[in-house]
Coordinates of C-alpha atoms and ligand atoms in Angstrom, one line a residue:
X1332 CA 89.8 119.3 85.8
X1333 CA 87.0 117.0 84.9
X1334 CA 87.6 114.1 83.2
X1335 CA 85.9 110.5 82.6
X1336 CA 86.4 109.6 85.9
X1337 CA 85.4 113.1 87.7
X1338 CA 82.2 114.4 86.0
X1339 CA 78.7 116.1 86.3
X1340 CA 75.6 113.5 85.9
X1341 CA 72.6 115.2 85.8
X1342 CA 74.2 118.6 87.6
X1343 CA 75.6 116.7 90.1
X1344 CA 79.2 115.7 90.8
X1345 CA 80.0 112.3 90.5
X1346 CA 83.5 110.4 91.0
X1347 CA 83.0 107.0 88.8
X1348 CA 79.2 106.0 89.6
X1349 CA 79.1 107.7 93.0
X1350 CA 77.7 111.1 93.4
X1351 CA 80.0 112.9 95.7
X1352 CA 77.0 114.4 97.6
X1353 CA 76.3 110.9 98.9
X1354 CA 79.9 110.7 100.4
X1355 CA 80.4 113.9 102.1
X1356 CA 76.4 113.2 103.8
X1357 CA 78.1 110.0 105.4
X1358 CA 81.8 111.3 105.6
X1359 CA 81.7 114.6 106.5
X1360 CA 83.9 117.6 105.4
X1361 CA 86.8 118.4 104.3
X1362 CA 87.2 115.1 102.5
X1363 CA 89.1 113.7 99.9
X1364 CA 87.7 111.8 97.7
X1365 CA 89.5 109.3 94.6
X1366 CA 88.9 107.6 91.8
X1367 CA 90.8 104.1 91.9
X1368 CA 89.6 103.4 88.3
X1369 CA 91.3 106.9 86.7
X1370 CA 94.2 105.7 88.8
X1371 CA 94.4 102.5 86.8
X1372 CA 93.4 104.7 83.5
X1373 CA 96.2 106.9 83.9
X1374 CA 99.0 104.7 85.1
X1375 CA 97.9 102.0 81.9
X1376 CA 97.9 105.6 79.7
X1377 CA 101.6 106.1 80.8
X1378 CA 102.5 102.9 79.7
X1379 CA 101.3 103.0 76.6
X1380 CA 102.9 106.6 75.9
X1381 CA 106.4 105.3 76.3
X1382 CA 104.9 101.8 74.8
X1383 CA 108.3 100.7 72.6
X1384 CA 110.7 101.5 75.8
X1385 CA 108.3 99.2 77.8
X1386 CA 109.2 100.8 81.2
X1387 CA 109.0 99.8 84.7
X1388 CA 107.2 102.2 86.1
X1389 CA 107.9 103.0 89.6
X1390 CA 105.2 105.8 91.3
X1391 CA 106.4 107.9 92.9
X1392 CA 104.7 107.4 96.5
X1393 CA 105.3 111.0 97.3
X1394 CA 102.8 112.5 95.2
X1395 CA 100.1 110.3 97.3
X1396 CA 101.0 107.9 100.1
X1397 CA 97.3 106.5 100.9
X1398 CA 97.9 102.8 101.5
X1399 CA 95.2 102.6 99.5
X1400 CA 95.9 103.8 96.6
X1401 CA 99.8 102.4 96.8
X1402 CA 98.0 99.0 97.3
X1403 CA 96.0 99.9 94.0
X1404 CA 99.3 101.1 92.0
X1405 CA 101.6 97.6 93.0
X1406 CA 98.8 95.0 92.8
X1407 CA 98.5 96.8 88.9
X1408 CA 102.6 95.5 88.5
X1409 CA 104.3 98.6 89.2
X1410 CA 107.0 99.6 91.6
X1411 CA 107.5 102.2 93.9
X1412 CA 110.3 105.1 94.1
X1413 CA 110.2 106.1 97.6
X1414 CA 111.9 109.1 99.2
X1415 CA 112.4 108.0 103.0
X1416 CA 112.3 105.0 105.7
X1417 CA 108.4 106.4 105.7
X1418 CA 107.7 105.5 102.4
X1419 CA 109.5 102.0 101.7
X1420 CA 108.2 101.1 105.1
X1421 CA 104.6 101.7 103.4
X1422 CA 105.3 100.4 100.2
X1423 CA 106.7 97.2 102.0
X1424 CA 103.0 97.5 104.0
X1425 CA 100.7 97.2 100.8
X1426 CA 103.1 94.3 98.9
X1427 CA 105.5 95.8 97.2
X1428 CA 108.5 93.6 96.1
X1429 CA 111.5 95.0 97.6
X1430 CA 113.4 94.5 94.5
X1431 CA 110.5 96.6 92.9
X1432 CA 111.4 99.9 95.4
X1433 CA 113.7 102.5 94.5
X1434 CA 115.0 104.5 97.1
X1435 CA 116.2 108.2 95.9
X1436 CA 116.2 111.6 98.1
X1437 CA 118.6 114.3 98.5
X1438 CA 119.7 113.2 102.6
X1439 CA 119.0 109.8 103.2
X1440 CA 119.8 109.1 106.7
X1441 CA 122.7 106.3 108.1
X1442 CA 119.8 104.7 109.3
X1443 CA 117.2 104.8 106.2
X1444 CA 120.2 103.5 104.4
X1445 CA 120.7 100.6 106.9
X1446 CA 117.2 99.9 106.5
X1447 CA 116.6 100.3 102.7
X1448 CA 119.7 97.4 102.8
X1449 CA 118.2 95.1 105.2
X1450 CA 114.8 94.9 103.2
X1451 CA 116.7 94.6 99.9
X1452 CA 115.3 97.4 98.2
X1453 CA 116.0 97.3 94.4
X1454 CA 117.9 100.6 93.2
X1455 CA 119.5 103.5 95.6
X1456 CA 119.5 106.5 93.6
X1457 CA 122.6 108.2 95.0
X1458 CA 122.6 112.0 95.2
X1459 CA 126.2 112.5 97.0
X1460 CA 129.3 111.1 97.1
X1461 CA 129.8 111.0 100.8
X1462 CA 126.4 108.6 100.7
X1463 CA 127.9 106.6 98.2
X1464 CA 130.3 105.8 100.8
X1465 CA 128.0 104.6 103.3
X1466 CA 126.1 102.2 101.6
X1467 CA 129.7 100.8 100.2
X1468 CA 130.7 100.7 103.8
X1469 CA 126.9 99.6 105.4
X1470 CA 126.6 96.9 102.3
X1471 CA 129.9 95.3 103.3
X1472 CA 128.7 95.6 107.7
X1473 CA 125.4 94.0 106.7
X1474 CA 127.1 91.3 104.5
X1475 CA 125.0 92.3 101.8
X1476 CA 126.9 90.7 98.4
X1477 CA 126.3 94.2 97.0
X1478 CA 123.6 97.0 96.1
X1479 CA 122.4 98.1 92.7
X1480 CA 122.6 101.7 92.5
X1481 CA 122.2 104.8 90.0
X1482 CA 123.6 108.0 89.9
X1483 CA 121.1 110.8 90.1
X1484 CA 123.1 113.4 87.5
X1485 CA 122.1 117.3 87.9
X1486 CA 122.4 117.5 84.5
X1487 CA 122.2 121.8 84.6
X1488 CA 119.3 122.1 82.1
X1489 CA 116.2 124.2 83.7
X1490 CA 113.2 123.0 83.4
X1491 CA 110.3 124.8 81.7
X1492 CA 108.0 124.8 85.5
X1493 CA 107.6 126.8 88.7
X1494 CA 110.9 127.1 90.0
X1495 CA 110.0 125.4 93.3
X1496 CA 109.6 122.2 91.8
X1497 CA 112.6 122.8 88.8
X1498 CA 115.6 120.2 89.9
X1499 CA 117.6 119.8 87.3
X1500 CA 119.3 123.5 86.9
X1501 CA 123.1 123.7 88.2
X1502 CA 122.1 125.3 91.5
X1503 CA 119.6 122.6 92.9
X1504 CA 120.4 120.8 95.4
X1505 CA 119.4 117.3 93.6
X1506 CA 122.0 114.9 92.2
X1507 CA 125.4 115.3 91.0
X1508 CA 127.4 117.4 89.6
X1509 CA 128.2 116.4 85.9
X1510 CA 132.3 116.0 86.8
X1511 CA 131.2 114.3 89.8
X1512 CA 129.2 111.8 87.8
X1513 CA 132.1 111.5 85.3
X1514 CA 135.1 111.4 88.5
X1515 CA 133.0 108.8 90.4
X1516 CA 132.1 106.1 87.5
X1517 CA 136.0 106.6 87.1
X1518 CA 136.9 105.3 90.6
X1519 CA 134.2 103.2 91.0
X1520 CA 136.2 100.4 91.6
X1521 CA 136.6 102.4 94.9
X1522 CA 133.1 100.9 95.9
X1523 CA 133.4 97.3 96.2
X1524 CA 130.4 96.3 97.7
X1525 CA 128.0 98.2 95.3
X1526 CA 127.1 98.0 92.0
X1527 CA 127.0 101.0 89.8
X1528 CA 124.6 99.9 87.3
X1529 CA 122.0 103.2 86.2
X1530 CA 121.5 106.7 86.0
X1531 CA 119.2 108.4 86.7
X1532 CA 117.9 112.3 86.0
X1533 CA 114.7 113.5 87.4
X1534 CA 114.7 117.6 86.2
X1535 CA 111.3 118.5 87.9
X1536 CA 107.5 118.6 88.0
X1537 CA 105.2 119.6 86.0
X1538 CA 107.0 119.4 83.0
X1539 CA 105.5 122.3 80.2
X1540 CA 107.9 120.9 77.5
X1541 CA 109.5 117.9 76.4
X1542 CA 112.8 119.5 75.4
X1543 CA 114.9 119.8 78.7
X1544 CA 114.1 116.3 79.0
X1545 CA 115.5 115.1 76.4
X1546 CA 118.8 117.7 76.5
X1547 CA 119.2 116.2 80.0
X1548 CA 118.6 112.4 78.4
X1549 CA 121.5 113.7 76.2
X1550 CA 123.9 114.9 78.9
X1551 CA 123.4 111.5 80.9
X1552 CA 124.0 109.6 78.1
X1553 CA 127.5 111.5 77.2
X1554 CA 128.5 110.7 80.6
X1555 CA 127.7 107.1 80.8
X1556 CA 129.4 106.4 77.1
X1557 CA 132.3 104.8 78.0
X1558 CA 130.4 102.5 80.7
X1559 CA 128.5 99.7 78.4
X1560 CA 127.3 97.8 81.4
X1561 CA 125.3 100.5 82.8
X1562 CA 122.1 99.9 80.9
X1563 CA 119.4 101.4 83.2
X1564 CA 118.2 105.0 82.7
X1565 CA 115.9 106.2 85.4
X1566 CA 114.1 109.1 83.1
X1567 CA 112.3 110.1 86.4
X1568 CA 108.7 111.9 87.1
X1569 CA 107.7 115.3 86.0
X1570 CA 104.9 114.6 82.9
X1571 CA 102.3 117.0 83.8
X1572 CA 98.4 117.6 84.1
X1573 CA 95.9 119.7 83.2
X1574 CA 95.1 122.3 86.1
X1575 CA 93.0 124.7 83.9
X1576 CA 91.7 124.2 80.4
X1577 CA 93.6 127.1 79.2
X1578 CA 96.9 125.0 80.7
X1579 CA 99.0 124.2 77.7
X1580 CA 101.1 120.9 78.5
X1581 CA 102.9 118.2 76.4
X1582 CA 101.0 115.1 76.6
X1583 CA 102.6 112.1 77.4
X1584 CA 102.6 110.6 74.2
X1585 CA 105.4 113.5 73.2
X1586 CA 107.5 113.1 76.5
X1587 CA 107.7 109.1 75.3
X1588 CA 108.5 110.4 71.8
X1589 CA 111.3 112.7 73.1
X1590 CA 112.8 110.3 74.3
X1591 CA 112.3 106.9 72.7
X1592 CA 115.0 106.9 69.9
X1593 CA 117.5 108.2 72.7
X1594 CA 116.6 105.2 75.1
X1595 CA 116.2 101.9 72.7
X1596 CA 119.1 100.5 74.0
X1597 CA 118.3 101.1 78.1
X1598 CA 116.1 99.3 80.1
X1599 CA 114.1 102.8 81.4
X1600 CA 112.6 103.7 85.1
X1601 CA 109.5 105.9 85.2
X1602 CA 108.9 107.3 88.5
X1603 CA 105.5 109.4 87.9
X1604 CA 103.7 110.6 90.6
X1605 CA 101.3 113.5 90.2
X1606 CA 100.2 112.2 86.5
X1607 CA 99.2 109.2 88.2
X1608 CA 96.9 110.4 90.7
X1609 CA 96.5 114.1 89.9
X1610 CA 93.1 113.9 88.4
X1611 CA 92.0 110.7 90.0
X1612 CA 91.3 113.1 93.4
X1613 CA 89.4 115.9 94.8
X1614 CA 88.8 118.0 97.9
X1615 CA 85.8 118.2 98.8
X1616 CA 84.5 121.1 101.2
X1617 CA 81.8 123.3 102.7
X1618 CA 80.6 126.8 102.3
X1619 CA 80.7 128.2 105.8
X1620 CA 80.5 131.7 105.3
X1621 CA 80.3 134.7 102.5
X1622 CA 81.8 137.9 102.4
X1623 CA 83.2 141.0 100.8
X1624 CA 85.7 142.7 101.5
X1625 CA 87.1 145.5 100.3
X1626 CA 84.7 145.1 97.0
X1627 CA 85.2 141.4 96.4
X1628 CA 83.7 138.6 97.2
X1629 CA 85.1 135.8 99.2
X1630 CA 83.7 132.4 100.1
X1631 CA 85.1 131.0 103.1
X1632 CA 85.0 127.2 103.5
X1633 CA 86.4 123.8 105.7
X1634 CA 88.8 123.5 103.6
X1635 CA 92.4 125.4 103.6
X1636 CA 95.7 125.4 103.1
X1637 CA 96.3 122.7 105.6
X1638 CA 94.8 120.2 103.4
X1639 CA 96.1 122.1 99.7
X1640 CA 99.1 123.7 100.2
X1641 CA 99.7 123.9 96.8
X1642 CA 98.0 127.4 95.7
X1643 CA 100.1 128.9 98.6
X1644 CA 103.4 127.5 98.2
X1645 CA 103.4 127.5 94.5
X1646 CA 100.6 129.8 93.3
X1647 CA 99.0 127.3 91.8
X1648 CA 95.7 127.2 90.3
X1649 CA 93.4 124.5 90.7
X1650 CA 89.3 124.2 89.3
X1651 CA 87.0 125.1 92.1
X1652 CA 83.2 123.5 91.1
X1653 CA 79.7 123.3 93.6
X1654 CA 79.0 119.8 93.8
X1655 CA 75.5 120.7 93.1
X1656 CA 75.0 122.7 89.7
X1657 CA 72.9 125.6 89.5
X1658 CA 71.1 126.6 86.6
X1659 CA 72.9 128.2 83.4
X1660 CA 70.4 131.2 84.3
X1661 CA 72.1 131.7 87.7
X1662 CA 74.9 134.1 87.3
X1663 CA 78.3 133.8 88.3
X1664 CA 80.6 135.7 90.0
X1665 CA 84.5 135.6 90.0
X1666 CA 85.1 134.6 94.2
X1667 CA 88.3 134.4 96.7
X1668 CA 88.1 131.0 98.1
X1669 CA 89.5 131.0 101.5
X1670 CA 89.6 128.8 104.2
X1671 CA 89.4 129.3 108.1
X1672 CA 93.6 129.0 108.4
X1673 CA 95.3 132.3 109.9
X1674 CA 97.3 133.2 107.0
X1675 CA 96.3 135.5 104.1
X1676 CA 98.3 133.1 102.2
X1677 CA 95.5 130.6 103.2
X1678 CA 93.5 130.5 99.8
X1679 CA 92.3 127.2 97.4
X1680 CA 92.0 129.4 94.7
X1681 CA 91.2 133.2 93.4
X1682 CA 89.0 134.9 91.1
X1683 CA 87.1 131.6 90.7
X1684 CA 84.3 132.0 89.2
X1685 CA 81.2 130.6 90.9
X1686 CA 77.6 130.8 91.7
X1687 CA 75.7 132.5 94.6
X1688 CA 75.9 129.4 97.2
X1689 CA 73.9 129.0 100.4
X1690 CA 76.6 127.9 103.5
X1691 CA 76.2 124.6 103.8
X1692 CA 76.6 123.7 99.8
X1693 CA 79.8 121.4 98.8
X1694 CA 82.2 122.8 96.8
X1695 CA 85.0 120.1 95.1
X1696 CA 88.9 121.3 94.2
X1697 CA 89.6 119.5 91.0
X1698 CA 92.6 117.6 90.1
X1699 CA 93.6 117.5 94.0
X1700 CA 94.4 113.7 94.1
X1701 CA 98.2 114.6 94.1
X1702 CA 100.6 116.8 96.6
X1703 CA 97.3 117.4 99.1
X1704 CA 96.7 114.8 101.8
X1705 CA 100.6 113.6 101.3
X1706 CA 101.6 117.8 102.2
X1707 CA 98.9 118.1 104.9
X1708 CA 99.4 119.3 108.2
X1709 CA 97.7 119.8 111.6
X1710 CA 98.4 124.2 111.2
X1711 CA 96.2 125.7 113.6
X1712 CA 95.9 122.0 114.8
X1713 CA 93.7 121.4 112.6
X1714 CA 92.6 117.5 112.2
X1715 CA 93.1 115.8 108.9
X1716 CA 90.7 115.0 107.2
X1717 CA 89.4 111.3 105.6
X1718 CA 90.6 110.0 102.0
X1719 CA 87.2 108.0 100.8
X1720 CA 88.2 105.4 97.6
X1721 CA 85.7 104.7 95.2
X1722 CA 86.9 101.0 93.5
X1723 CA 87.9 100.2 90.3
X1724 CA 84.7 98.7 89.1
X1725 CA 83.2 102.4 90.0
X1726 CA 80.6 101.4 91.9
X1727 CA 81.0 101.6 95.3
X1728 CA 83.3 103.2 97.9
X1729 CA 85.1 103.1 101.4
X1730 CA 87.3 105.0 103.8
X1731 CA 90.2 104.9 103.1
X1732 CA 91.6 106.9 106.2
X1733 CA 89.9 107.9 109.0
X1734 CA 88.9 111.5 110.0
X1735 CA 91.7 112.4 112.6
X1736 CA 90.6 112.9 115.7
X1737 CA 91.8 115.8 118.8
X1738 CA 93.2 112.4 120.7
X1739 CA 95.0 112.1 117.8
X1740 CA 96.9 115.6 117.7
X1741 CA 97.9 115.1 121.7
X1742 CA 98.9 111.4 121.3
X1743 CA 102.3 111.9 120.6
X1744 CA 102.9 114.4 122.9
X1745 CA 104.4 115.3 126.9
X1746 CA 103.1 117.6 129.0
Ligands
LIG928 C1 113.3 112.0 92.0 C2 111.8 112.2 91.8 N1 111.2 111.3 91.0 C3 109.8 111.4 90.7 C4 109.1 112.5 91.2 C5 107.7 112.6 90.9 O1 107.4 113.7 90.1 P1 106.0 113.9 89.5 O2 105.0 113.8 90.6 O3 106.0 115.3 88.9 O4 105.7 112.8 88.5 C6 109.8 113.5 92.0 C7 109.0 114.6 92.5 O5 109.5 115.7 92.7 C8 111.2 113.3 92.3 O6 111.8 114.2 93.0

């Protein structure tokens, strides 16, 4: 979607004070292209929406991983909540206090969890009993005095969102159990060398109301009662954007209303990712060819599901625009936009309506700062492509990441 940040000037699309145009003549295409100063926007708007709870917020480095933009996200004072060795490795890369990472995820590895210990990381957000166990028993092989930790509670309520990213119903396979939750904080005198001080619920993405959340707030809270000296709640990610204007989500103002009365007492984790850098990014891409078949029109471009995955996997729906507007006069048509990858499933976007475009013209995917570069892949080896930053004050830009190159698919591999 467009927003202050992402914007026409004059029928051309501009991210901050740079026209996009300019970028993808030096850059090349596909390229993604973000807006370091919406980054800021949004992460100071989050603040602000859950103002009297005054949270840490923690972003969640899976949504986006660009050093970049993690660099952007810490030097502003927040944390990180990483999901692997990858990602605290990275986060330790651009600055991040390691008292300022949380590490969560569903099957952290013996060795992640060695690691995560040796570079102090602040929380461990435990998802299974069994790992609870390790890091008692790592903690006490590393010497480490002890290590903070949270319970990650399933707390069974389903979330109002596509059901691949809902994580809080009784069947995911994220956190534990509600009588595991209670039967561990009962023996958790059983775990000597950590310290169960949090819990922490996380019920999905993309959150379309503001009512699970706070029935799951609920549930954690029941099961914490009798434990006064766990006073962190870890509230998770989830608040969502606009894809569409016709989307209907709670802002985030309601998500911090939902919850603040519940939370006054807790010293509360954020861990947003997409609502961070969602709208701060965009794909940009070129027409190669045009089509129809069997009555419709396609446009086929550079760009595919190998750089968004997200329309495939989830059927989502993201704002396709030409970087260059035509005139109101020119009519549009509603298009398939495809890219080159073998799949049918290889789509940015249907019945999108655009007008009739030369090949060569730019085309932008809207709100694609989140979930794109961090789920690329090499399918149909396939380089990926460049993430371009334009700074906070707006004005100018730089690569971020490099275009990848053939070396680089064959450089980790034997013949
Ligand atoms: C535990 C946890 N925290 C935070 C997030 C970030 O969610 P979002 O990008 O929707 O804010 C996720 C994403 O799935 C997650 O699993």
């Amino acid at each position: 979607m467009l927003n202050d940040s992402i914007r026409y000037i004059a029928n051309q699309l501009y991210c901050d004070e740079v026209s996009v145009q300019s970028i993808a003549d030096k850059i090349g295409t596909p390229v993604y292209i973000y807006s370091l100063k919406r980054v800021l926007d949004n992460l100071a708007r989050i603040r602000l929406a859950f103002g009297e709870l005054n949270p840490h917020v923690h972003y969640s480095a899976k949504a986006n991983a660009s050093l970049a933009v993690l660099h952007t996200i810490v030097k502003a004072g927040a944390g990180i909540d990483a999901v692997s060795g990858g990602e605290i490795y990275k986060a330790l890369q651009v600055g991040t206090k390691p008292e300022d990472i949380v590490f969560a995820g569903v099957g952290k590895t013996r060795d992640e969890l060695r690691y995560a210990l040796e570079q102090n990381v602040g929380w461990f957000n435990i998802e299974n009993v069994l790992e609870l166990q390790h890091i008692n028993d790592l903690a006490a092989e590393l010497g480490k005095e002890s290590a903070r930790v949270a319970l990650r509670l399933n707390p069974d309520v389903t979330a109002a969102t596509h059901h691949h990213i809902a994580t809080g119903h009784k069947a995911a396979k994220f956190g534990l159990s509600i009588e595991t939750v209670k039967e561990v904080l009962a023996h958790r005198d059983q775990y000597s060398n950590v310290r169960i001080e949090g819990i922490h619920i996380h019920i999905g993405s993309q959150l379309h109301d503001t009512e699970a959340t706070r029935q799951a707030v609920r549930v954690a809270l029941d099961c914490i009662g009798p434990y006064p000296d766990i006073r962190t709640f870890n509230i998770g990610g989830g608040m969502a954007v606009r894809y569409s204007p016709e989307e209907q989500i709670p802002r985030w103002e309601d998500f911090g209303a939902a919850v603040t009365p519940l939370l006054k007492e807790y010293e509360v984790i954020l861990e947003p990712g997409r609502s961070i850098i969602a709208d701060a990014g965009i794909l940009v891409m070129s027409l190669l060819y045009t089509k129809v078949q069997g009555g419709e029109p396609i446009y086929i471009t550079d760009g595919s599901m190998a750089e968004l995955i997200r329309p495939a996997l989830y059927e989502a729906h993201h704002e396709i625009m030409p970087v260059m507007k035509t005139s109101e006069a020119v009519s549009q048509k509603a298009y398939h936009v495809v890219g080159p990858v073998c799949e049918s499933a290889d789509a940015l976007g249907h019945d999108i309506l655009l007008p009739e475009l030369e090949a060569g013209s730019l085309l932008a995917v809207l709100t694609a700062g989140a979930y794109s570069m961090a789920m690329a892949s090499n399918y149909n080896q396939r380089t990926r492509p460049p993430e371009v930053v334009v700074a906070e004050d707006g004005k100018s830009w730089r690569l971020a990441r490099r275009r990848e190159t053939w070396d680089d698919l064959t450089a980790t591999e034997i013949i």
